Amino acid sequence: MPTPANDSPLEVACPQCGKKVIWGPESTYRPFCSKRCQLLDLGAWAEESHRISGESAMDEADLDTLLAQADRDAPLS
């Protein structure tokens, strides 16, 4: 016989402050506990203190080379 589903709501920790947040429609800012924590996290991404690790896909020199190549290849109207 299958085990009954757990009826208690899922709780997650706010990624900013660690406070427990119920994962449900009543938690407007989930997974954050508040608008403040949500905005603090967004600010950290905007100032690049949060990053996805790995190599940069392209640096500025590569971009300049590609733009110059595109200008040479563009048909004249």
Phi, psi and omega in degrees: 000133180292151179282144180293150180292147177285122183274353180284141182292150178289132176246135176236159177272135176301128182296341183270308187246346178090356179297144180288135180233132176282128181275097180193173183298337180285344179265087186303323187258015183306140010276005180274156181276339184205168176299323180301310180296322178298315181290325176298319179293316179300318178298322179295321176293319183295323179271006175065027172277341168258134178214157171270124186291155178135175180286146175295137182292325184201139175260176185297325180296318177297319180296316178299319178298315179295320178294319178295319178297318179295323178296321180291325183276346183292132179290145177278141180265000000 
